[in-house]
Coordinates of C-alpha atoms in Angstrom, one line a residue:
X214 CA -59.4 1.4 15.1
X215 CA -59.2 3.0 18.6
X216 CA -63.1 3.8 18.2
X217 CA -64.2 0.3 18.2
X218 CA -62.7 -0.9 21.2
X219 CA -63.6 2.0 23.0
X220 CA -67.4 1.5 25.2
X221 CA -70.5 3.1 23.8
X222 CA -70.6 5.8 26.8
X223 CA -67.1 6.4 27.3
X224 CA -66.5 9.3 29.0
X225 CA -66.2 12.6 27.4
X226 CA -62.4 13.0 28.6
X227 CA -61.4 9.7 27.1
X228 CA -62.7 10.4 23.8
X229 CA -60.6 13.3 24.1
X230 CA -57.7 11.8 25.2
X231 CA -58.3 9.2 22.3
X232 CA -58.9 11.5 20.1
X233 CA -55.7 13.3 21.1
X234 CA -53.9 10.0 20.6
X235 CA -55.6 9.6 17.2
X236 CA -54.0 13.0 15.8
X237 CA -50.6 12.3 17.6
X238 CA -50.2 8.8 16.3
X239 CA -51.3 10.1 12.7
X240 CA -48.7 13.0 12.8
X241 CA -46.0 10.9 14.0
X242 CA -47.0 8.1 11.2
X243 CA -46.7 10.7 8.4
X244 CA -43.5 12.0 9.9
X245 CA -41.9 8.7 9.5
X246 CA -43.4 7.7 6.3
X247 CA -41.4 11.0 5.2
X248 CA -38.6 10.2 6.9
X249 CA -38.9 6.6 5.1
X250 CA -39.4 8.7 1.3
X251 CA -36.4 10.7 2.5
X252 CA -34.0 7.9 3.2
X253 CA -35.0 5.5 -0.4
X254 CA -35.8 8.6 -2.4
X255 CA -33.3 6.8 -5.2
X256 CA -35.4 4.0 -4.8
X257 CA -38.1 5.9 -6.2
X258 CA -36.7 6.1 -9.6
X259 CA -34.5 3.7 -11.4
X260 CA -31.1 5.1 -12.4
X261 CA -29.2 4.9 -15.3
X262 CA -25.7 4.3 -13.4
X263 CA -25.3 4.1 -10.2
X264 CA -21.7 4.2 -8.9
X265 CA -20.1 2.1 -6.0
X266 CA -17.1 4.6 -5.1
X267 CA -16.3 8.2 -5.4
X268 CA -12.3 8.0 -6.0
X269 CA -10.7 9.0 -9.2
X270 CA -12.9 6.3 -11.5
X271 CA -15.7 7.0 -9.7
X272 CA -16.3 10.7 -9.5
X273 CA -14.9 11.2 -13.0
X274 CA -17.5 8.4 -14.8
X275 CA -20.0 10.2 -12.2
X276 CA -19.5 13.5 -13.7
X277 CA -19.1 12.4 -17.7
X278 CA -22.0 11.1 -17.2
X279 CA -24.1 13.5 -15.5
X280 CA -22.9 15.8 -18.9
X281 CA -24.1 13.1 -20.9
X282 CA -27.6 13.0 -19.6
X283 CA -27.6 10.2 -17.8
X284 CA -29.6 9.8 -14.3
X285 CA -26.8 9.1 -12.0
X286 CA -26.0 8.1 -8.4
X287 CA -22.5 7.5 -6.7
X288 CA -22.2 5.9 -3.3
X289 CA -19.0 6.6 -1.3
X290 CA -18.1 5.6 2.2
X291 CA -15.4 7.8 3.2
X292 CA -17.7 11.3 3.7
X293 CA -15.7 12.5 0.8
X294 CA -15.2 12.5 -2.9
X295 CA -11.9 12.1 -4.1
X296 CA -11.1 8.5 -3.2
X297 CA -7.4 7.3 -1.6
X298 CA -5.7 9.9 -4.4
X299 CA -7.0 13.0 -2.9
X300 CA -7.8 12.0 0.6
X301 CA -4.8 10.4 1.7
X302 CA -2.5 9.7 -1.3
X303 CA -1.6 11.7 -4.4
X304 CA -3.1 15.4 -3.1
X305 CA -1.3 15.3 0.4
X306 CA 1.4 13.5 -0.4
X307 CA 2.3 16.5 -3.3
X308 CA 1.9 18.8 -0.8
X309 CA 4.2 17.8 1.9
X310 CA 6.7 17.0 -1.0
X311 CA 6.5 20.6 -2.3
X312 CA 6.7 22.3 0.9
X313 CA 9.7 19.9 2.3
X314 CA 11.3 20.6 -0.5
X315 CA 10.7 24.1 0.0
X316 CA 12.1 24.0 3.7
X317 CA 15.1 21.9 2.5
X318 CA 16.2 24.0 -0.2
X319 CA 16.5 27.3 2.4
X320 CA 18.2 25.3 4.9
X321 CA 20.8 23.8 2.5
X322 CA 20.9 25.7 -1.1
X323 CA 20.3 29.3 -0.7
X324 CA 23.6 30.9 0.3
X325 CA 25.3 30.1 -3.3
X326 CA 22.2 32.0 -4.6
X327 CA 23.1 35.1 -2.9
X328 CA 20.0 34.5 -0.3
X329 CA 20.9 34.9 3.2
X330 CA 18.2 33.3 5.7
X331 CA 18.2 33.1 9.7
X332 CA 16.7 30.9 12.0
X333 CA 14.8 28.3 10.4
X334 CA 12.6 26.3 12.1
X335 CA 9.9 23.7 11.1
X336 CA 6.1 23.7 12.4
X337 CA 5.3 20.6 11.4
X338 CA 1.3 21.7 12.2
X339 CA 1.3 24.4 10.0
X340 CA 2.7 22.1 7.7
X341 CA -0.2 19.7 8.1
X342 CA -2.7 22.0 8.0
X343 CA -1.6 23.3 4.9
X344 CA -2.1 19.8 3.4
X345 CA -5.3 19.6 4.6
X346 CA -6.4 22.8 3.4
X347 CA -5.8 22.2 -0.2
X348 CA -7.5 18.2 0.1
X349 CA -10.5 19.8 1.6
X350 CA -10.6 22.7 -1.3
X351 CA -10.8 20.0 -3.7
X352 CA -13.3 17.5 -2.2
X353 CA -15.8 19.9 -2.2
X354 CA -14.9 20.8 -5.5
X355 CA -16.0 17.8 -6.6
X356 CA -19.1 18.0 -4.8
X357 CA -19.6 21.1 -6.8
X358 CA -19.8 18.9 -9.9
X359 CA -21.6 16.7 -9.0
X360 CA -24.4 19.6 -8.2
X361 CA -23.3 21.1 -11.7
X362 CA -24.1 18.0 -13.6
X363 CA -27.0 16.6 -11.5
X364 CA -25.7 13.6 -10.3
X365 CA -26.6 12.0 -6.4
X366 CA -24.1 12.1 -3.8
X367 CA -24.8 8.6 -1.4
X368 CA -22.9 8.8 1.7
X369 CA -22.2 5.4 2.7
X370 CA -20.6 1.9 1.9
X371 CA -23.1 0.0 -0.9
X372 CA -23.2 -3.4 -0.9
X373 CA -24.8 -5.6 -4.0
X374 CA -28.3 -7.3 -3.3
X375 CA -28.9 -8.2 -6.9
X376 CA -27.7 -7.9 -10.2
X377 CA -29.5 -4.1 -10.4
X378 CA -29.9 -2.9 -6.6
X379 CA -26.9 -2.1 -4.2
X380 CA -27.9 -1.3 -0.3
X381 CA -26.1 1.1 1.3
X382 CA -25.4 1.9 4.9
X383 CA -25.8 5.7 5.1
X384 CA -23.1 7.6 6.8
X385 CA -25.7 9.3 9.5
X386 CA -27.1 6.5 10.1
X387 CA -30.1 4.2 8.8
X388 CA -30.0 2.7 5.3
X389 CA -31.4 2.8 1.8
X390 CA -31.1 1.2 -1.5
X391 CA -31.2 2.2 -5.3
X392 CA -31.7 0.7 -8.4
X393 CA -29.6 1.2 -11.7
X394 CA -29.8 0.1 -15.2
X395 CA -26.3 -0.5 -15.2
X396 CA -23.5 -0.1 -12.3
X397 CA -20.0 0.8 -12.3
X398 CA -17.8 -0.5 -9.3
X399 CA -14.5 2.1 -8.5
X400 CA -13.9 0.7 -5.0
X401 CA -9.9 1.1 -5.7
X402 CA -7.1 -0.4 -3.7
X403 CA -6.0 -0.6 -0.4
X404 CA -2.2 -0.6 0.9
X405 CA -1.0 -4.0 0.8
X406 CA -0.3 -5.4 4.8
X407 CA 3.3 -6.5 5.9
X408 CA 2.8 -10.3 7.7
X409 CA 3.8 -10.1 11.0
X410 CA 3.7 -5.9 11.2
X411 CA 0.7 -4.4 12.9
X412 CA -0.3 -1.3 11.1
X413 CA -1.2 1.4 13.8
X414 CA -0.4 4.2 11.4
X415 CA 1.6 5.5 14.3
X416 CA 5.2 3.2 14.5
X417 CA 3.9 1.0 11.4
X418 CA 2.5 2.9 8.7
X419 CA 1.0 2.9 5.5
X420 CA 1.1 5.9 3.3
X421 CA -2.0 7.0 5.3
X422 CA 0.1 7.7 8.2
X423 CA 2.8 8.7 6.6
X424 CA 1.0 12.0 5.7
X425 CA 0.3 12.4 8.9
X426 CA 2.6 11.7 11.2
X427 CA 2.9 14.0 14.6
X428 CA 6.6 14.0 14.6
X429 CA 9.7 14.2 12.5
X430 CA 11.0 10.0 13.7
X431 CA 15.0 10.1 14.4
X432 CA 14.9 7.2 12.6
X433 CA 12.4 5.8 9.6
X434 CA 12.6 2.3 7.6
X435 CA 10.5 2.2 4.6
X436 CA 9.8 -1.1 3.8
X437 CA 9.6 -1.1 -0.6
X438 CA 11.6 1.4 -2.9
X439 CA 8.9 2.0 -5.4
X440 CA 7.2 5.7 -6.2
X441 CA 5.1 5.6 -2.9
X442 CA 7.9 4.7 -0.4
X443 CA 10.6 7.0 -2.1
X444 CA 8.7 10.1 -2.2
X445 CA 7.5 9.6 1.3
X446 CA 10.9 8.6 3.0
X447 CA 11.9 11.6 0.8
X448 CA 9.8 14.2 2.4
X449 CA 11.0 12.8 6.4
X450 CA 14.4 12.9 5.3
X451 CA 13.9 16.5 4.1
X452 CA 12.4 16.9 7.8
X453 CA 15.5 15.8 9.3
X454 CA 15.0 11.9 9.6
X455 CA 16.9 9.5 9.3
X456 CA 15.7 7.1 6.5
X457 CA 16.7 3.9 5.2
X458 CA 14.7 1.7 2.3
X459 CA 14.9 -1.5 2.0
X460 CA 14.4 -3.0 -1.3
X461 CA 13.7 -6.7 -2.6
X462 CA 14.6 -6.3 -6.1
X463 CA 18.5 -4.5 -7.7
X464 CA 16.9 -1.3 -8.4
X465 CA 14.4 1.0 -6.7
X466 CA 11.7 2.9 -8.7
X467 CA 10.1 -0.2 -9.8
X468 CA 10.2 -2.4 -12.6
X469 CA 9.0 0.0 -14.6
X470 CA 11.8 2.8 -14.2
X471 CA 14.5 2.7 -16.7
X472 CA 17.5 0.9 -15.1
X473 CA 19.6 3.7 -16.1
X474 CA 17.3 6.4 -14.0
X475 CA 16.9 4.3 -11.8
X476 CA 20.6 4.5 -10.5
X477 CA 20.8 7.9 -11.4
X478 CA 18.2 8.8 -8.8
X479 CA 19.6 7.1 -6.3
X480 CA 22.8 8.5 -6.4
X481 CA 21.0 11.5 -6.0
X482 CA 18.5 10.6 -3.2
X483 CA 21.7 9.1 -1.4
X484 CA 23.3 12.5 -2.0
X485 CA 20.4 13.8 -0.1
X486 CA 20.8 11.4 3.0
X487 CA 18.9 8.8 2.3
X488 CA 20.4 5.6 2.4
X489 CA 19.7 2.4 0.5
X490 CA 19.7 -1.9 1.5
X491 CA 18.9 -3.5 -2.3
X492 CA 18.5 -7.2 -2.9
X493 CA 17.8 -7.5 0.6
X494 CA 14.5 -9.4 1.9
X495 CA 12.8 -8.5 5.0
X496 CA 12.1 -11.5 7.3
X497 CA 10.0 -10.1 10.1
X498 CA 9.2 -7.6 12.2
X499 CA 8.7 -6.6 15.8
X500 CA 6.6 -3.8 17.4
X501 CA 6.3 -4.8 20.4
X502 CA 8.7 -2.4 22.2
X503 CA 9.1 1.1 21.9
X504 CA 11.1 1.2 19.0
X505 CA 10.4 -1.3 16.0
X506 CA 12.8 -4.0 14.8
X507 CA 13.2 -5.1 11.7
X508 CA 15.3 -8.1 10.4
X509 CA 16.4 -8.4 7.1
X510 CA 18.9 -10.6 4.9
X511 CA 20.3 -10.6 1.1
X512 CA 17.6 -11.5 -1.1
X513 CA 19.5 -14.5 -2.3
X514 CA 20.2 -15.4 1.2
X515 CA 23.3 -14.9 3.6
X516 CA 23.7 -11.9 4.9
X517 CA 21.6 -11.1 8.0
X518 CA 20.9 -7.6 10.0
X519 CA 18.6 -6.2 11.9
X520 CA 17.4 -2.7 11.7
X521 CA 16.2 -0.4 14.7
X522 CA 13.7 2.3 13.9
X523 CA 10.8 4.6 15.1
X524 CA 8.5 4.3 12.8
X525 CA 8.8 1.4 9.9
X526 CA 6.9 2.7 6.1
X527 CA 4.8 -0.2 4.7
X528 CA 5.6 0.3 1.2
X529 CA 5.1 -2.8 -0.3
X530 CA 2.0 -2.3 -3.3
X531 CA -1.5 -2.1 -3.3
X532 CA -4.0 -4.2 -3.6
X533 CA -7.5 -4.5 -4.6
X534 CA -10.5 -3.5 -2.1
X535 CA -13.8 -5.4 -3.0
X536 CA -14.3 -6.4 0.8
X537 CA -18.3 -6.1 1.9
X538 CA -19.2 -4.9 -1.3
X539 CA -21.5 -8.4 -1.7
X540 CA -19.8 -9.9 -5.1
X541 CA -21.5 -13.4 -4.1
X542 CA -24.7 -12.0 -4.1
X543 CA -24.4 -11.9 -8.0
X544 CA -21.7 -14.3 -8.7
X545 CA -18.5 -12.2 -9.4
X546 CA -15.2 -13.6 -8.6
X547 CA -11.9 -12.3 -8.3
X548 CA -8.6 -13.3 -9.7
X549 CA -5.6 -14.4 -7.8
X550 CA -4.2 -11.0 -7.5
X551 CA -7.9 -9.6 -6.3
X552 CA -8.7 -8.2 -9.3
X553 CA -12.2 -8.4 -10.8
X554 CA -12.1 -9.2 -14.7
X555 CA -13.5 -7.5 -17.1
X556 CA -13.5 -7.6 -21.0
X557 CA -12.6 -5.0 -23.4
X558 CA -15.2 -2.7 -22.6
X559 CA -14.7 -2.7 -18.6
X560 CA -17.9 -5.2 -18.4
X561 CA -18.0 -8.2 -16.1
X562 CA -19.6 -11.4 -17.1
X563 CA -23.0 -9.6 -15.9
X564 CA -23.2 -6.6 -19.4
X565 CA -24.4 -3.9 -17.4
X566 CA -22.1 -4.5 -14.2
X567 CA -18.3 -2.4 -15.5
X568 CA -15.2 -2.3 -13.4
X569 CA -12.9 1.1 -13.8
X570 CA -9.5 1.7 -11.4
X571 CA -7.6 0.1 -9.5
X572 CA -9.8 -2.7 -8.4
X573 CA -9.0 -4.4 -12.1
X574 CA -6.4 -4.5 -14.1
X575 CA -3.3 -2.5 -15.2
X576 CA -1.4 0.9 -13.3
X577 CA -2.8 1.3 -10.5
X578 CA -2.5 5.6 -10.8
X579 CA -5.1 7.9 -10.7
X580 CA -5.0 10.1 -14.2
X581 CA -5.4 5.6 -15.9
X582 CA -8.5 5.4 -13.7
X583 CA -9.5 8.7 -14.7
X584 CA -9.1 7.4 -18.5
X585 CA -10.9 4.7 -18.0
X586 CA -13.5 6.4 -16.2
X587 CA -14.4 8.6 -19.3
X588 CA -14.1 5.9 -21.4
X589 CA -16.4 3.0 -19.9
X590 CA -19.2 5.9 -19.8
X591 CA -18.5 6.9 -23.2
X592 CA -18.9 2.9 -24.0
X593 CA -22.3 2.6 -22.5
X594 CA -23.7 6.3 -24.0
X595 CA -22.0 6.0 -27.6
X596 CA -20.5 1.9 -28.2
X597 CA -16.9 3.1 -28.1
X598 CA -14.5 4.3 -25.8
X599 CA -10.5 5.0 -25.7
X600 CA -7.7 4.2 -23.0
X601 CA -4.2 3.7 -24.8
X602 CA -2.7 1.7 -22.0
X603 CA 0.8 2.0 -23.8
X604 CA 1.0 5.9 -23.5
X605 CA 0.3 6.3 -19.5
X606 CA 3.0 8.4 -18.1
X607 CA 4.3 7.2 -14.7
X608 CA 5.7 9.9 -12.3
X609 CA 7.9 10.2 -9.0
X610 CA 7.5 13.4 -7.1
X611 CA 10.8 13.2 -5.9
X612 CA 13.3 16.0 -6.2
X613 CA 14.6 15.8 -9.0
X614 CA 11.5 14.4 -10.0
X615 CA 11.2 11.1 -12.4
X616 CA 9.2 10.3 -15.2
X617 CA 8.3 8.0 -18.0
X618 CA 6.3 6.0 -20.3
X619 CA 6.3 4.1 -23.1
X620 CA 9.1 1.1 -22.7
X621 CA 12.4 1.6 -20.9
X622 CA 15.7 -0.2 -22.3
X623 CA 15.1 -3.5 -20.1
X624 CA 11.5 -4.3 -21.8
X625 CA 13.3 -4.1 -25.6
X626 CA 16.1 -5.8 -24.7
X627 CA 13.8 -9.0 -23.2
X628 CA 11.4 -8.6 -26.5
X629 CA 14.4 -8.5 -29.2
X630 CA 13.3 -4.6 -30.4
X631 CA 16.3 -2.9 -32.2
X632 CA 16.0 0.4 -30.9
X633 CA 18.1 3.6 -30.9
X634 CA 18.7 5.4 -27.3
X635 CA 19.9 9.5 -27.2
X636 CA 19.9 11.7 -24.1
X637 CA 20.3 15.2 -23.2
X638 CA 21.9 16.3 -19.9
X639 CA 20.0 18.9 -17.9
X640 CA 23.6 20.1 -17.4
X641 CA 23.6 21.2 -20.6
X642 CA 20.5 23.2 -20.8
X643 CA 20.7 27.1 -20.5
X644 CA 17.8 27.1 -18.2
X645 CA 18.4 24.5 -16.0
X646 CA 22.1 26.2 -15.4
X647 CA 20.4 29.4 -14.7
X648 CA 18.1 27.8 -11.9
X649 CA 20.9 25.8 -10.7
X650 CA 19.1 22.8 -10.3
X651 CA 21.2 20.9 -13.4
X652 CA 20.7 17.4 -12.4
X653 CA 19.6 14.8 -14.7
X654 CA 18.6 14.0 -18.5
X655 CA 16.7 13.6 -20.5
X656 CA 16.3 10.1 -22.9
X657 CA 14.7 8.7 -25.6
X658 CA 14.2 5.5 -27.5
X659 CA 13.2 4.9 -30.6
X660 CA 12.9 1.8 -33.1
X661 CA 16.0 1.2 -35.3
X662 CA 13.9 1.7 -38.6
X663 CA 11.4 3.6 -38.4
X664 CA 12.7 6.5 -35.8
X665 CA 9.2 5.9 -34.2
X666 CA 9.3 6.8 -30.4
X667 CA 8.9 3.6 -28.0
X668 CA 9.4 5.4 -24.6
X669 CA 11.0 8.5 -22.7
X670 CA 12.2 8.7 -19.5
X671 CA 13.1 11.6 -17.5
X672 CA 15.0 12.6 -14.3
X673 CA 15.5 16.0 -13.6
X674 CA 13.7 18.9 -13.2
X675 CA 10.0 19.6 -13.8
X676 CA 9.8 15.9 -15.4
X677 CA 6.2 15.7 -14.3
X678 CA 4.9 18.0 -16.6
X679 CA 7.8 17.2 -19.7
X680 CA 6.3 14.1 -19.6
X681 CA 3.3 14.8 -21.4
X682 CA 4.9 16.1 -24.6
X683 CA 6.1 12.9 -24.5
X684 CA 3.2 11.0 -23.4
X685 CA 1.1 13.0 -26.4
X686 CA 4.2 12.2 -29.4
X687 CA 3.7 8.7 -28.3
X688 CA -0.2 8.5 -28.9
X689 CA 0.4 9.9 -32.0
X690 CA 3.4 7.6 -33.1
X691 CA 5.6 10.1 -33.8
X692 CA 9.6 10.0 -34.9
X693 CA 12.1 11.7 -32.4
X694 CA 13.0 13.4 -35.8
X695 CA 9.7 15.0 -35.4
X696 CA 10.0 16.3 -31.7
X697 CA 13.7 17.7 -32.8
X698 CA 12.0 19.3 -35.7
X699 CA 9.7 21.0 -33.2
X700 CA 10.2 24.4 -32.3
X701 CA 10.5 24.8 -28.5
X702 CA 11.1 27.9 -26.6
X703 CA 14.8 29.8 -25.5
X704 CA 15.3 29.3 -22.6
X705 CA 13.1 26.5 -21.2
X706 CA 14.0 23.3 -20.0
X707 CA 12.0 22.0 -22.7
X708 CA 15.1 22.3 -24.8
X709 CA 16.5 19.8 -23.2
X710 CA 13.5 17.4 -24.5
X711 CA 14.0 18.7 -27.8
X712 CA 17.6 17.8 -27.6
X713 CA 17.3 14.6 -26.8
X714 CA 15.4 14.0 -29.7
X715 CA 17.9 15.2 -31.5
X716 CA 20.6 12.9 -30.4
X717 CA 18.4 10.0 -30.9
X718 CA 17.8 10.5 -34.6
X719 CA 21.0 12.4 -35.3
X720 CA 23.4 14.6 -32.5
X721 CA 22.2 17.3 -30.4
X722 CA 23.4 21.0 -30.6
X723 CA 24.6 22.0 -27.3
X724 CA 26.6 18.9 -26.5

C-alpha cells in the first residue's frame, strides 16, 4: 500500500524511511491484534456455563462445575470472589463479633473466673485489620479453586447482549465478551435504602459500613432488629456505644425467630446495654447536621420521639441486584419484590438461562445459595438436583448466639398443626455450668402423632453449630424419640440437645 503511492525514483532515504514505517506499522498491527486475542480469548471458544457473579451461588456452581467437566467462565465485578458474604457481610461481620466479644468478656467477666487483667484498651485498627486479613485469606482461596478445577476468572461487570453472549466491562480496562451454552446469573442482593436517609457509609450506614467504621459512635440507631442489625449494633455496643434499635414489628429477630427466643434474647441483649423501641415506625430522617436525627412514632400511631445519634444502621432487608446486567436485552422481567422467576429447576422462561441466590426466591443466606448452587449444576450435568428448602438453618451471631429451622410455635399455631413443645435449659447442662456461660435453651417441636420433628430453635451457647444435628434429623424426618435415643457425649453442651428431645417425647433427666 505505501509502495504504490510512492514516485518511481523516490529517493533512496524515503524508501527507507517507508520501509521503516512499513515494519513499524506491521509490528504495532500484530501487537494489537494480540492485545485484541488477549482481551476476547473466551470468545474464542464457546462455554458450557458461563457465570454472571462470583458470590456464594456463583463461585460454588463455578467450582461444581469445573469438577464436573464442564468448560466454565465466571464474571465478577467486585475484583474479588466471594460476593457480599465474604467481602462485606457474613466473613467480617464474624470476625468483629468474635473478637468484640473477646474484648467484652475481659473487661466485664473475667474476675469471677479467677483471671485478673489490667489496662485494657481497644485498637480499633488492629481490630480491622484482623478482619481483613482473614476476608483476603479466603478470596484468594477461592481463586485457588477456581485454578484447581479450570474454570475462568472475568474481572468485570457482564451485561446480557443475547440470549447466549454477556459483554463485560473488564476491571483494567477495555472489554470483551463470551459465549455460553447455558448461563447462570448469582448477582445477589443489595442492602435495601432508607427514603429520605442518604447512605454515606459514614453517619448512615449499611452493613458495609458498619464493618468498617473508623470510630467507636457515642451513640448508634440501628434502623430494623433482624439478624444483620442485631449482631452489628451488638458488636458497637460491645465497643462501648451506645445502641438503640428500632423495630417495626412486636419482636426482633425476625418473623422467623421463635417468639419465645425471641424475648429471651432480648432480655439478654438488653442485659448487655442495648436498648430496644418495638412497634415503633420510623418517619424520617435528617443528616444534614452533624449528628443525625431520627423521628419515630408507635407503629399503630400516637406516640412520637425523636432520636439523636452519630451514626444511624440501615437495617431494613435486602433486596435484589439485577441493575445493568441487560435483562431487556432477552426479555426477563422481574417480580414485584425484584426477584427474577424461575421454575423448579432454577430456569427462566429462556431453558438454558438459571437463576441461583439471593436475586430469586426464598432465604436470602449464603450456605441456601450455596445449596442451590450445587444443585442447579447438578440439574444441567445429571437432570436432578436437591435443595430441601424446609431444613435451612437460620443463625444469629449474637452472644448467646440464636438458631433455628424448621417451623417455630407461631407458623403451627396459624396452620392448625397439633404439635408437642419440650426444652432443655443450658442452666441445666454440666458443661455449660462449667464454662459459665449458662444462658439459654434449648427447644423442640414435634407433631402430636407421629413424634416427627417440625423445628428446633436454640439460644445459648454454640447454637450455630448445634443447629446442624438438628438441621440433619430434620432432613431425615426423624422423632425427637430418636435424637433422645442418641448417644451424645459427657460433658458437652450437646446434652443439652439431647435433653430436650427428651422432654419433648417424654421428660428429661437432669431437670
Amino acid at each position: 500500500m505505501f509502495r504504490s503511492i510512492l514516485p518511481r525514483a523516490a529517493p533512496k532515504s524515503v524508501l527507507q524511511s517507508v520501509r521503516g514505517a512499513q515494519t513499524s506499522f506491521r509490528a504495532s498491527n500484530i501487537y494489537f491484534q494480540d492485545r485484541l486475542r488477549r482481551g476476547y480469548a473466551s470468545e474464542a471458544e464457546e462455554k458450557d456455563l458461563v457465570i454472571i457473579g462470583g458470590g456464594v451461588a456463583g463461585y460454588v456452581a463455578a467450582i461444581k462445575a469445573g469438577q464436573a467437566g464442564l468448560k466454565v467462565a465466571c464474571i465478577e465485578k467486585r475484583g474479588t470472589l466471594g460476593g457480599t458474604c465474604l467481602n462485606v457481610g457474613c466473613i467480617p461481620s464474624k470476625s468483629l463479633l468474635n473478637n468484640s466479644h473477646l474484648y467484652h468478656t475481659i473487661l466485664h467477666d473475667t474476675k469471677h473466673r479467677g483471671i485478673d487483667v489490667g489496662d485494657v484498651k481497644l485498637n480499633l485498627a488492629t481490630l480491622m485489620k484482623a478482619k481483613e486479613t482473614s476476608v483476603s485469606g479466603l478470596t484468594k482461596g477461592i481463586e485457588f479453586l477456581f485454578k484447581k478445577n479450570g474454570v475462568e476468572y472475568i474481572k468485570g461487570t457482564g451485561a446480557f447482549v443475547d440470549e447466549h453472549t454477556v459483554a463485560v466491562n473488564l476491571i483494567e480496562g477495555g472489554e470483551t465478551s463470551v459465549k455460553a451454552k447455558n448461563i447462570f446469573i448469582a448477582t445477589g442482593s443489595e442492602a435495601t435504602p432508607f427514603p429520605g436517609l442518604t447512605i454515606d457509609e459514614k453517619k448512615v450506614i449499611t452493613s458495609t459500613g458498619a464493618i468498617a467504621l473508623q470510630q467507636v459512635p457515642k451513640k448508634m440507631v440501628v434502623i430494623g432488629g433482624g439478624i444483620i442489625g442485631l449482631e452489628m449494633g451488638s458488636v458497637w455496643s460491645r465497643l462501648g456505644a451506645e445502641v438503640t434499635v428500632v423495630e417495626y414489628l412486636g419482636q426482633i429477630g425476625g418473623p422467623g425467630m421463635d417468639a419465645e427466643i425471641s424475648k429471651m434474647i432480648q432480655k439478654m441483649l438488653t442485659k448487655q446495654g442495648m436498648k430496644f423501641k418495638l412497634n415503633t415506625k420510623v418517619m424520617s430522617g435528617d443528616d444534614s447536621g452533624e449528628t443525625v436525627k431520627i423521628s419515630t412514632e408507635a407503629a399503630k400511631g400516637g406516640k412520637e420521639e425523636t432520636l439523636d445519634a452519630d451514626v444511624v444502621l440501615v437495617a431494613i432487608g435486602r433486596r435484589p441486584y439485577t441493575s445493568g446486567l441487560g435483562l431487556e436485552n432477552i426479555g426477563l422481567e422481574t417480580d414485584d419484590k425484584g426477584r427474577l422467576v424461575i421454575d423448579q429447576e432454577y430456569r427462566t422462561k429462556i431453558p438454558h438461562i438459571r437463576v441461583i441466590g439471593d436475586v430469586t426466591f426464598g432465604p436470602m443466606l449464603a450456605h441456601k445459595a450455596e445449596e442451590e448452587g450445587v444443585a442447579a449444576v447438578e440439574f444441567l450435568t445429571k437432570g436432578y438436583g436437591h435443595v430441601n428448602y424446609g431444613a435451612i438453618p437460620s443463625v444469629m451471631y449474637t452472644h448467646p448466639e440464636v438458631a433455628w429451622v424448621g417451623q417455630n410455635e407461631q407458623e403451627l399455631k396459624a396452620a392448625g398443626v397439633k404439635y408437642k413443645a419440650g426444652s432443655f435449659p443450658f442452666s441445666a447442662n454440666s458443661r455449660a455450668k462449667t464454662n459459665l456461660d449458662t444462658e439459654g435453651i434449648v427447644k423442640f417441636l414435634s407433631d402430636a402423632e407421629t413424634d416427627r420433628i417440625l423445628g428446633v430453635h436454640i439460644v445459648g451457647p454454640n447454637a450455630g453449630e448445634m443447629i446442624a444435628e438438628a438441621t440433619l434429623a430434620l432432613e431425615y424426618g426423624a422423632s425427637s424419640e430418636d435424637v433422645a435415643r442418641t448417644s451424645h457425649a459427657h460433658p458437652t453442651l450437646s446434652e443439652a440437645f439431647k435433653e430436650a428431645a427428651m422432654a419433648t417425647y417424654d421428660k428429661a433427666i437432669h431437670y
